[in-house]
Amino acid sequence: MTTDPLLLTGEVDAATSRLLRAAAAFDEADLAAGSLLPGWTRGHVLAHLARNADGFVNLLTAARTGEPRPMYDSPAARVAAIEAGAGRPAAAHLDDLRRSADRFADAAAAMPAEAWTVTVGTPGGPRVAAELVWCRLREVEVHHLDLAAGHRPADWPETFAHRLLHEVATDLVDRPGVPSMVLRFDGSRHELVIGERGGAPVVAGPAPDLAAWLIGRGGADRLTVTPDGPLPNPPEWM
């Protein structure tokens, strides 16, 4: 998958279109139903995605103008905005989701080449602005699963699933206390090694399901472990 933010915007547009089609099918009862995220309804997930888009607009604007802007005013303000938006009518959710996505697309289109190299502050630490388009794509694709509306890891584009898998596996290598494992993609000799290879179980399956399992979004039922035994227990995805 390309890391060029201008090319990745097309992937974001496609993922957003899929998300909007799913959201358009929800009525108020659907939105009040639980999502895959503990304590969050589908309405919470959609409100988060809309405010996340606006947060990335803040960071892109900071990179373009040189004026510091936080992604969110504060962690408490982020939570309050999600809670305030979660219970809105279905039409309001859909309109907010569409408008916030358009604002993100406009902010990305307004970026001059040199602005993509600027480092901005995110809640997870500093990032080069060019990485923000991938971050938005990851938010849309992963939280689409969280809506529990029929979207599965297998529905992810192959390039997205592979990049997510490599990113998560690389992050786990640097985290203490992670169990050793070898991740092997179905139909491929390619492997990702986490920890010490010697004696580590081999977890094999489709790349989307490996990625989903590592981030706590299911997929375990399509994975195999060699030698026979339980799947390793990866830490919570950050």
XYZ file of N, CA and C in Angstrom:
714
model
N 0.847 -1.197 0.000
C 0.000 0.000 0.000
C 0.879 1.242 0.000
N 0.521 2.228 -0.760
C 1.283 3.461 -0.834
C 1.236 4.212 0.501
N 2.296 4.964 0.778
C 2.292 5.862 1.929
C 2.091 7.312 1.504
N 1.913 7.540 0.210
C 1.703 8.883 -0.320
C 0.322 9.378 0.124
N 0.268 10.467 0.917
C -1.041 10.909 1.417
C -1.997 11.303 0.306
N -1.480 11.823 -0.799
C -2.367 12.231 -1.882
C -3.008 11.030 -2.563
N -2.293 9.918 -2.626
C -2.880 8.703 -3.186
C -3.792 8.015 -2.172
N -3.412 8.081 -0.904
C -4.227 7.441 0.128
C -5.578 8.119 0.318
N -5.691 9.375 -0.089
C -6.990 10.033 0.056
C -8.068 9.306 -0.735
N -7.693 8.688 -1.845
C -8.663 7.893 -2.590
C -9.145 6.697 -1.795
N -8.230 6.072 -1.031
C -8.619 4.956 -0.168
C -9.548 5.436 0.943
N -9.269 6.613 1.484
C -10.142 7.175 2.515
C -11.526 7.450 1.947
N -11.579 8.006 0.752
C -12.874 8.289 0.121
C -13.681 7.011 -0.072
N -13.032 5.949 -0.536
C -13.737 4.690 -0.771
C -14.229 4.091 0.542
N -13.368 4.105 1.566
C -13.770 3.564 2.865
C -14.903 4.383 3.472
N -14.841 5.700 3.295
C -15.901 6.563 3.820
C -17.218 6.309 3.104
N -17.174 6.071 1.819
C -18.407 5.758 1.078
C -19.044 4.479 1.611
N -18.219 3.474 1.885
C -18.757 2.222 2.453
C -19.367 2.487 3.831
N -18.696 3.294 4.634
C -19.212 3.619 5.957
C -20.532 4.378 5.869
N -20.617 5.333 4.964
C -21.840 6.117 4.828
C -23.011 5.250 4.376
N -22.745 4.279 3.494
C -23.825 3.383 3.082
C -24.340 2.578 4.271
N -23.434 2.135 5.128
C -23.862 1.394 6.320
C -24.654 2.295 7.260
N -24.166 3.511 7.474
C -24.834 4.427 8.389
C -26.211 4.834 7.875
N -26.367 4.928 6.559
C -27.645 5.328 5.983
C -28.745 4.312 6.245
N -28.359 3.088 6.557
C -29.361 2.038 6.799
C -29.840 2.010 8.243
N -29.233 2.785 9.124
C -29.585 2.755 10.539
C -30.777 3.658 10.832
N -31.686 3.160 11.672
C -32.708 4.028 12.241
C -32.328 4.286 13.700
N -33.185 4.979 14.433
C -32.842 5.351 15.800
C -32.623 4.126 16.692
N -33.420 3.081 16.499
C -33.233 1.869 17.306
C -31.888 1.214 17.001
N -31.500 1.195 15.732
C -30.197 0.633 15.371
C -29.068 1.410 16.033
N -29.185 2.736 16.042
C -28.130 3.567 16.600
C -28.031 3.428 18.113
N -29.134 3.105 18.761
C -29.125 2.931 20.216
C -28.619 1.551 20.623
N -28.501 0.640 19.660
C -28.017 -0.710 19.957
C -26.516 -0.689 20.213
N -26.049 -1.707 20.921
C -24.644 -1.763 21.276
C -23.735 -2.010 20.083
N -22.537 -1.480 20.180
C -21.497 -1.738 19.191
C -20.563 -2.805 19.737
N -19.471 -3.062 19.032
C -18.478 -4.007 19.531
C -17.585 -3.394 20.603
N -17.702 -2.095 20.835
C -16.893 -1.426 21.851
C -17.678 -1.353 23.159
N -17.144 -1.896 24.234
C -17.868 -1.921 25.514
C -18.307 -0.525 25.941
N -19.600 -0.408 26.262
C -20.137 0.848 26.753
C -20.527 1.847 25.683
N -20.276 1.509 24.423
C -20.603 2.409 23.317
C -21.703 1.827 22.456
N -22.691 2.669 22.123
C -23.688 2.305 21.128
C -23.118 2.577 19.730
N -23.872 2.177 18.722
C -23.472 2.562 17.358
C -23.432 4.088 17.220
N -24.333 4.769 17.909
C -24.324 6.225 17.866
C -23.023 6.801 18.402
N -22.480 6.200 19.451
C -21.183 6.648 19.958
C -20.092 6.472 18.909
N -20.103 5.348 18.211
C -19.075 5.087 17.206
C -19.148 6.129 16.089
N -20.359 6.405 15.607
C -20.494 7.386 14.531
C -20.114 8.791 14.996
N -20.509 9.141 16.217
C -20.131 10.460 16.740
C -18.615 10.566 16.868
N -17.984 9.497 17.315
C -16.519 9.499 17.401
C -15.879 9.689 16.039
N -16.380 9.004 15.035
C -15.787 9.116 13.697
C -15.928 10.530 13.141
N -17.044 11.169 13.398
C -17.221 12.547 12.927
C -16.265 13.501 13.636
N -16.150 13.360 14.962
C -15.248 14.255 15.704
C -13.778 13.925 15.411
N -13.494 12.673 15.103
C -12.137 12.296 14.713
C -11.744 12.983 13.413
N -12.670 13.027 12.451
C -12.385 13.736 11.196
C -12.075 15.200 11.471
N -12.871 15.843 12.331
C -12.621 17.244 12.643
C -11.295 17.423 13.387
N -10.938 16.449 14.221
C -9.657 16.520 14.902
C -8.495 16.477 13.924
N -8.594 15.631 12.912
C -7.541 15.582 11.899
C -7.526 16.857 11.054
N -8.691 17.455 10.849
C -8.717 18.758 10.166
C -7.908 19.779 10.962
N -8.056 19.777 12.283
C -7.271 20.688 13.119
C -5.775 20.485 12.904
N -5.341 19.219 12.870
C -3.912 18.942 12.725
C -3.412 19.300 11.336
N -4.200 19.016 10.308
C -3.790 19.389 8.950
C -3.707 20.903 8.807
N -4.649 21.596 9.424
C -4.629 23.058 9.369
C -3.401 23.606 10.082
N -3.041 23.004 11.215
C -1.837 23.422 11.937
C -0.592 23.226 11.077
N -0.527 22.077 10.387
C 0.630 21.814 9.523
C 0.689 22.797 8.361
N -0.461 23.178 7.832
C -0.498 24.066 6.660
C -0.214 25.513 7.024
N -0.725 25.956 8.172
C -0.633 27.372 8.524
C 0.530 27.691 9.463
N 1.040 26.679 10.159
C 2.083 26.922 11.147
C 1.555 27.392 12.481
N 0.234 27.494 12.627
C -0.370 27.897 13.893
C -0.732 26.647 14.687
N -0.167 26.469 15.874
C -0.431 25.245 16.655
C -1.914 25.071 16.948
N -2.390 23.853 16.705
C -3.773 23.501 17.040
C -3.757 22.087 17.592
N -4.416 21.853 18.723
C -4.520 20.474 19.209
C -5.563 19.716 18.404
N -5.447 18.404 18.400
C -6.454 17.594 17.720
C -7.819 17.785 18.403
N -7.797 17.754 19.728
C -8.998 18.009 20.539
C -8.630 19.034 21.602
N -9.599 19.792 22.066
C -9.321 20.794 23.093
C -8.747 20.147 24.347
N -9.264 18.966 24.688
C -8.778 18.212 25.845
C -9.375 16.814 25.758
N -8.817 15.838 26.473
C -9.451 14.518 26.500
C -10.899 14.571 26.987
N -11.153 15.426 27.976
C -12.522 15.532 28.501
C -13.465 16.119 27.456
N -12.979 17.099 26.691
C -13.821 17.688 25.655
C -14.135 16.675 24.566
N -13.164 15.827 24.234
C -13.393 14.777 23.234
C -14.508 13.845 23.706
N -14.415 13.383 24.943
C -15.432 12.470 25.481
C -16.798 13.145 25.510
N -16.833 14.400 25.938
C -18.099 15.119 26.034
C -18.749 15.294 24.671
N -17.952 15.555 23.641
C -18.507 15.732 22.303
C -19.108 14.429 21.779
N -18.457 13.321 22.066
C -18.987 12.018 21.630
C -20.290 11.714 22.356
N -20.305 11.938 23.667
C -21.517 11.672 24.442
C -22.661 12.568 23.980
N -22.353 13.825 23.684
C -23.397 14.760 23.260
C -23.985 14.369 21.916
N -23.181 13.775 21.043
C -23.663 13.435 19.715
C -24.245 12.051 19.573
N -23.996 11.186 20.543
C -24.353 9.771 20.381
C -25.851 9.542 20.208
N -26.676 10.326 20.882
C -28.120 10.063 20.880
C -28.908 10.834 19.843
N -28.250 11.426 18.861
C -28.961 12.219 17.853
C -29.798 11.346 16.924
N -30.775 11.942 16.238
C -31.542 11.188 15.237
C -30.640 10.680 14.125
N -31.112 9.646 13.437
C -30.309 9.012 12.392
C -29.907 10.008 11.304
N -30.828 10.865 10.899
C -30.516 11.820 9.829
C -29.413 12.785 10.253
N -29.417 13.200 11.520
C -28.386 14.112 12.011
C -27.026 13.427 12.048
N -27.008 12.171 12.445
C -25.756 11.410 12.435
C -25.185 11.338 11.021
N -26.031 10.972 10.074
C -25.555 10.794 8.709
C -25.047 12.114 8.133
N -25.767 13.199 8.404
C -25.344 14.503 7.896
C -24.006 14.919 8.509
N -23.845 14.712 9.802
C -22.605 15.075 10.484
C -21.440 14.235 9.965
N -21.679 12.938 9.780
C -20.636 12.055 9.291
C -20.186 12.480 7.896
N -21.139 12.803 7.042
C -20.813 13.206 5.670
C -20.096 14.562 5.658
N -20.609 15.532 6.397
C -20.003 16.867 6.387
C -18.592 16.857 6.985
N -18.401 16.104 8.058
C -17.072 16.057 8.670
C -16.078 15.360 7.751
N -16.530 14.331 7.033
C -15.664 13.666 6.057
C -15.290 14.620 4.927
N -16.241 15.430 4.500
C -15.954 16.420 3.453
C -14.939 17.451 3.942
N -15.052 17.855 5.212
C -14.089 18.819 5.756
C -12.684 18.222 5.780
N -12.597 16.946 6.124
C -11.282 16.298 6.114
C -10.727 16.257 4.694
N -11.554 15.876 3.734
C -11.100 15.805 2.341
C -10.639 17.178 1.856
N -11.380 18.228 2.212
C -11.004 19.583 1.796
C -9.684 20.003 2.438
N -9.496 19.654 3.714
C -8.261 20.023 4.409
C -7.058 19.312 3.801
N -7.236 18.042 3.430
C -6.140 17.299 2.798
C -5.825 17.884 1.422
N -6.849 18.255 0.673
C -6.635 18.817 -0.663
C -5.946 20.176 -0.607
N -6.103 20.891 0.497
C -5.517 22.227 0.621
C -4.055 22.204 1.038
N -3.515 21.031 1.333
C -2.147 20.949 1.847
C -1.122 21.147 0.730
N -0.245 22.140 0.829
C 0.872 22.220 -0.113
C 1.886 21.120 0.208
N 2.728 20.800 -0.746
C 3.648 19.669 -0.589
C 4.490 19.786 0.666
N 5.001 20.983 0.947
C 5.905 21.128 2.086
C 5.205 20.937 3.431
N 3.893 21.170 3.473
C 3.160 21.042 4.736
C 3.066 19.588 5.190
N 3.125 18.645 4.256
C 3.041 17.225 4.627
C 4.239 16.780 5.454
N 5.327 17.526 5.429
C 6.532 17.147 6.175
C 6.549 17.707 7.592
N 5.560 18.527 7.943
C 5.512 19.172 9.260
C 5.096 18.161 10.322
N 5.729 18.213 11.467
C 5.362 17.347 12.587
C 4.292 18.029 13.432
N 3.253 17.269 13.754
C 2.153 17.788 14.580
C 1.990 16.884 15.798
N 1.346 17.416 16.820
C 1.129 16.647 18.035
C -0.215 15.954 18.027
N -0.230 14.641 18.229
C -1.469 13.878 18.334
C -1.555 13.311 19.750
N -2.732 12.848 20.163
C -2.832 12.243 21.502
C -1.872 11.067 21.698
N -1.477 10.410 20.607
C -0.549 9.291 20.702
C 0.907 9.683 20.550
N 1.171 10.980 20.402
C 2.541 11.435 20.236
C 2.719 12.176 18.925
N 3.911 12.695 18.669
C 4.148 13.474 17.447
C 4.096 12.597 16.200
N 3.560 13.161 15.119
C 3.501 12.481 13.833
C 3.756 13.493 12.721
N 4.367 13.018 11.658
C 4.477 13.833 10.458
C 3.095 13.920 9.825
N 2.740 15.094 9.325
C 1.395 15.305 8.789
C 1.041 14.301 7.701
N 2.024 13.837 6.930
C 1.758 12.871 5.861
C 1.156 11.576 6.388
N 1.377 11.273 7.673
C 0.840 10.036 8.251
C -0.633 10.151 8.606
N -1.171 11.358 8.644
C -2.529 11.548 9.145
C -3.586 10.950 8.225
N -3.312 10.888 6.927
C -4.298 10.299 6.013
C -4.419 8.801 6.291
N -3.284 8.127 6.498
C -3.348 6.721 6.894
C -4.092 6.564 8.222
N -3.827 7.453 9.169
C -4.493 7.361 10.466
C -6.009 7.474 10.317
N -6.460 8.362 9.449
C -7.898 8.500 9.227
C -8.454 7.251 8.549
N -7.744 6.714 7.581
C -8.200 5.488 6.932
C -8.339 4.363 7.941
N -7.367 4.237 8.826
C -7.408 3.186 9.844
C -8.614 3.369 10.767
N -8.893 4.607 11.158
C -10.058 4.865 12.005
C -11.355 4.433 11.318
N -11.508 4.810 10.064
C -12.748 4.500 9.348
C -12.908 2.990 9.177
N -11.861 2.302 8.747
C -11.977 0.875 8.480
C -12.192 0.066 9.760
N -11.456 0.386 10.815
C -11.584 -0.384 12.058
C -12.925 -0.114 12.726
N -13.343 1.150 12.786
C -14.605 1.439 13.469
C -15.818 1.019 12.641
N -15.648 0.835 11.344
C -16.730 0.243 10.571
C -17.025 -1.162 11.100
N -15.988 -1.914 11.447
C -16.210 -3.219 12.083
C -16.983 -3.062 13.386
N -16.628 -2.040 14.156
C -17.220 -1.870 15.477
C -18.710 -1.582 15.437
N -19.219 -1.188 14.290
C -20.660 -0.957 14.168
C -21.467 -2.247 14.234
N -20.802 -3.391 14.105
C -21.486 -4.687 14.184
C -22.680 -4.737 13.236
N -22.413 -4.331 12.003
C -23.484 -4.246 10.999
C -23.158 -5.073 9.758
N -22.405 -6.150 9.948
C -22.125 -7.049 8.837
C -20.793 -6.839 8.156
N -20.093 -5.764 8.480
C -18.772 -5.520 7.901
C -17.766 -6.399 8.624
N -16.946 -7.139 7.892
C -16.019 -8.112 8.464
C -14.581 -7.780 8.073
N -13.607 -8.350 8.788
C -12.217 -8.152 8.360
C -11.986 -8.546 6.906
N -12.667 -9.599 6.440
C -12.498 -10.030 5.052
C -12.975 -8.983 4.054
N -13.768 -8.021 4.516
C -14.231 -6.950 3.630
C -13.220 -5.811 3.497
N -12.183 -5.827 4.324
C -11.141 -4.818 4.182
C -10.406 -5.009 2.856
N -9.999 -3.956 2.194
C -9.113 -4.101 1.041
C -7.829 -4.812 1.467
N -7.307 -5.658 0.593
C -6.135 -6.465 0.948
C -4.952 -5.594 1.358
N -4.731 -4.500 0.621
C -3.585 -3.657 0.948
C -3.731 -3.032 2.335
N -4.947 -2.645 2.698
C -5.173 -2.090 4.027
C -4.887 -3.128 5.097
N -5.410 -4.342 4.919
C -5.234 -5.390 5.924
C -3.756 -5.702 6.137
N -2.999 -5.769 5.060
C -1.576 -6.086 5.192
C -0.827 -4.954 5.891
N -1.145 -3.718 5.550
C -0.438 -2.610 6.211
C -0.783 -2.564 7.691
N -2.062 -2.745 8.030
C -2.462 -2.745 9.432
C -1.753 -3.859 10.187
N -1.708 -5.048 9.596
C -1.051 -6.179 10.244
C 0.419 -5.880 10.506
N 1.110 -5.378 9.502
C 2.526 -5.062 9.682
C 2.726 -3.964 10.729
N 1.867 -2.969 10.734
C 1.995 -1.885 11.696
C 1.804 -2.388 13.120
N 0.751 -3.166 13.349
C 0.466 -3.651 14.693
C 1.562 -4.606 15.157
N 1.994 -5.503 14.273
C 3.047 -6.451 14.642
C 4.333 -5.711 14.991
N 4.676 -4.686 14.225
C 5.879 -3.902 14.502
C 5.772 -3.201 15.848
N 4.604 -2.666 16.161
C 4.409 -2.010 17.454
C 4.562 -3.003 18.607
N 4.084 -4.226 18.415
C 4.158 -5.224 19.480
C 5.592 -5.644 19.773
N 6.447 -5.621 18.760
C 7.852 -6.007 18.960
C 8.501 -5.136 20.025
N 8.111 -3.875 20.101
C 8.743 -2.925 21.016
C 8.051 -2.833 22.368
N 6.995 -3.618 22.578
C 6.273 -3.532 23.839
C 6.697 -4.660 24.772
N 6.927 -4.353 26.047
C 7.343 -5.402 26.990
C 6.200 -6.344 27.316
N 6.542 -7.581 27.611
C 5.557 -8.556 28.069
C 4.682 -9.160 27.002
N 4.980 -8.921 25.730
C 4.168 -9.480 24.647
C 4.603 -10.932 24.412
N 3.660 -11.871 24.333
C 4.053 -13.259 24.108
C 4.698 -13.446 22.734
N 5.702 -14.314 22.679
C 6.354 -14.604 21.405
C 5.396 -15.360 20.498
N 5.444 -15.048 19.210
C 4.602 -15.729 18.229
C 5.154 -15.485 16.842
N 4.821 -16.389 15.931
C 5.151 -16.226 14.521
C 3.838 -16.134 13.767
N 3.635 -15.055 13.038
C 2.411 -14.853 12.269
C 2.682 -15.248 10.828
N 1.875 -16.161 10.310
C 2.071 -16.655 8.945
C 0.782 -16.460 8.161
N 0.902 -15.812 7.008
C -0.275 -15.547 6.184
C -0.654 -16.801 5.406
N -1.944 -17.066 5.281
C -2.409 -18.169 4.428
C -1.917 -17.976 3.005
N -1.466 -19.079 2.390
C -1.064 -19.035 0.993
C 0.217 -18.291 0.748
N 1.002 -18.056 1.788
C 2.239 -17.296 1.639
C 3.293 -17.857 2.572
N 4.545 -17.721 2.182
C 5.648 -18.105 3.054
C 6.103 -16.922 3.913
N 5.452 -15.790 3.734
C 5.847 -14.608 4.468
C 5.441 -14.738 5.936
N 6.335 -14.339 6.828
C 6.086 -14.433 8.260
C 6.471 -13.123 8.951
N 5.799 -12.888 10.059
C 6.170 -11.797 10.956
C 6.476 -12.424 12.309
N 7.636 -12.141 12.853
C 8.069 -12.741 14.112
C 7.995 -11.695 15.219
N 7.308 -12.042 16.284
C 7.213 -11.181 17.466
C 7.887 -11.919 18.611
N 8.873 -11.310 19.213
C 9.610 -11.964 20.285
C 10.629 -12.947 19.754
N 10.842 -14.028 20.504
C 11.817 -15.049 20.141
C 11.166 -16.134 19.298
N 11.778 -16.443 18.154
C 11.208 -17.466 17.282
C 11.242 -18.859 17.917
N 12.326 -19.176 18.588
C 12.476 -20.522 19.143
C 11.367 -20.881 20.116
N 10.631 -21.935 19.793
C 9.544 -22.392 20.645
C 8.268 -21.587 20.553
N 8.265 -20.529 19.747
C 7.062 -19.701 19.653
C 6.002 -20.397 18.803
N 4.719 -20.309 19.177
C 3.663 -20.890 18.347
C 3.534 -20.139 17.031
N 3.142 -20.861 15.993
C 2.888 -20.261 14.694
C 1.377 -20.046 14.573
N 0.980 -18.810 14.398
C -0.433 -18.462 14.220
C -0.629 -18.160 12.741
N -1.476 -18.934 12.095
C -1.647 -18.810 10.641
C -3.098 -18.513 10.298
N -3.280 -17.764 9.216
C -4.627 -17.465 8.735
C -4.573 -16.325 7.746
N -5.728 -15.890 7.272
C -5.764 -14.749 6.349
C -5.253 -13.487 7.023
N -4.555 -12.652 6.267
C -4.000 -11.415 6.830
C -5.056 -10.543 7.505
N -6.261 -10.365 6.916
C -7.256 -9.528 7.602
C -7.643 -10.077 8.972
N -7.754 -11.408 9.083
C -8.150 -11.988 10.369
C -7.012 -11.949 11.383
N -5.780 -12.094 10.910
C -4.639 -11.922 11.809
C -4.616 -10.501 12.366
N -4.815 -9.522 11.491
C -4.815 -8.133 11.932
C -5.964 -7.861 12.901
N -7.157 -8.347 12.572
C -8.318 -8.113 13.422
C -8.122 -8.746 14.796
N -7.556 -9.950 14.822
C -7.305 -10.624 16.095
C -6.317 -9.834 16.951
N -5.255 -9.313 16.344
C -4.245 -8.577 17.100
C -4.797 -7.300 17.708
N -5.813 -6.698 17.084
C -6.373 -5.455 17.618
C -7.679 -5.696 18.381
N -7.986 -6.967 18.669
C -9.153 -7.276 19.487
C -10.475 -7.142 18.779
N -10.476 -7.380 17.451
C -11.708 -7.279 16.662
C -12.091 -8.620 16.041
N -11.973 -9.709 16.776
C -12.380 -11.012 16.260
C -11.335 -11.610 15.351
N -11.805 -12.502 14.467
C -10.907 -13.154 13.527
C -10.296 -14.431 14.034
N -10.385 -14.698 15.346
C -9.715 -15.864 15.921
C -10.248 -17.171 15.361
N -11.521 -17.213 14.975
C -12.117 -18.459 14.498
C -11.555 -18.894 13.151
N -10.827 -18.033 12.466
C -10.252 -18.383 11.169
C -8.741 -18.590 11.257
N -8.226 -18.658 12.476
C -6.795 -18.825 12.681
C -6.487 -20.221 13.227
N -5.302 -20.699 12.918
C -4.825 -21.973 13.460
C -3.532 -21.739 14.230
N -3.266 -22.620 15.187
C -2.058 -22.521 16.006
C -1.276 -23.817 15.890
N 0.007 -23.717 15.651
C 0.904 -24.869 15.604
C 2.078 -24.612 16.553
N 2.347 -25.577 17.490
C 1.588 -26.786 17.773
C 0.224 -26.468 18.378
N -0.639 -27.483 18.394
C -1.992 -27.283 18.894
C -1.966 -26.661 20.289
N -2.842 -25.744 20.497
C -2.951 -25.088 21.787
C -3.740 -23.808 21.655
N -3.879 -23.074 22.751
C -4.629 -21.814 22.696
C -3.853 -20.741 21.935
N -4.572 -19.804 21.392
C -3.935 -18.655 20.787
C -3.186 -17.840 21.854
N -2.057 -17.251 21.483
C -1.428 -16.313 22.433
C -2.394 -15.176 22.765
N -2.094 -14.489 23.839
C -2.973 -13.415 24.303
C -2.296 -12.072 24.085
N -2.505 -11.451 22.903
C -1.840 -10.148 22.659
C -2.400 -9.080 23.563
N -1.582 -8.063 23.880
C -2.067 -6.981 24.740
C -3.092 -6.120 24.019
N -3.763 -5.287 24.802
C -4.752 -4.388 24.220
C -4.086 -3.469 23.210
N -4.769 -3.295 22.081
C -4.239 -2.420 21.031
C -4.296 -0.988 21.486
N -3.234 -0.252 21.248
C -3.195 1.156 21.640
C -3.451 2.036 20.423
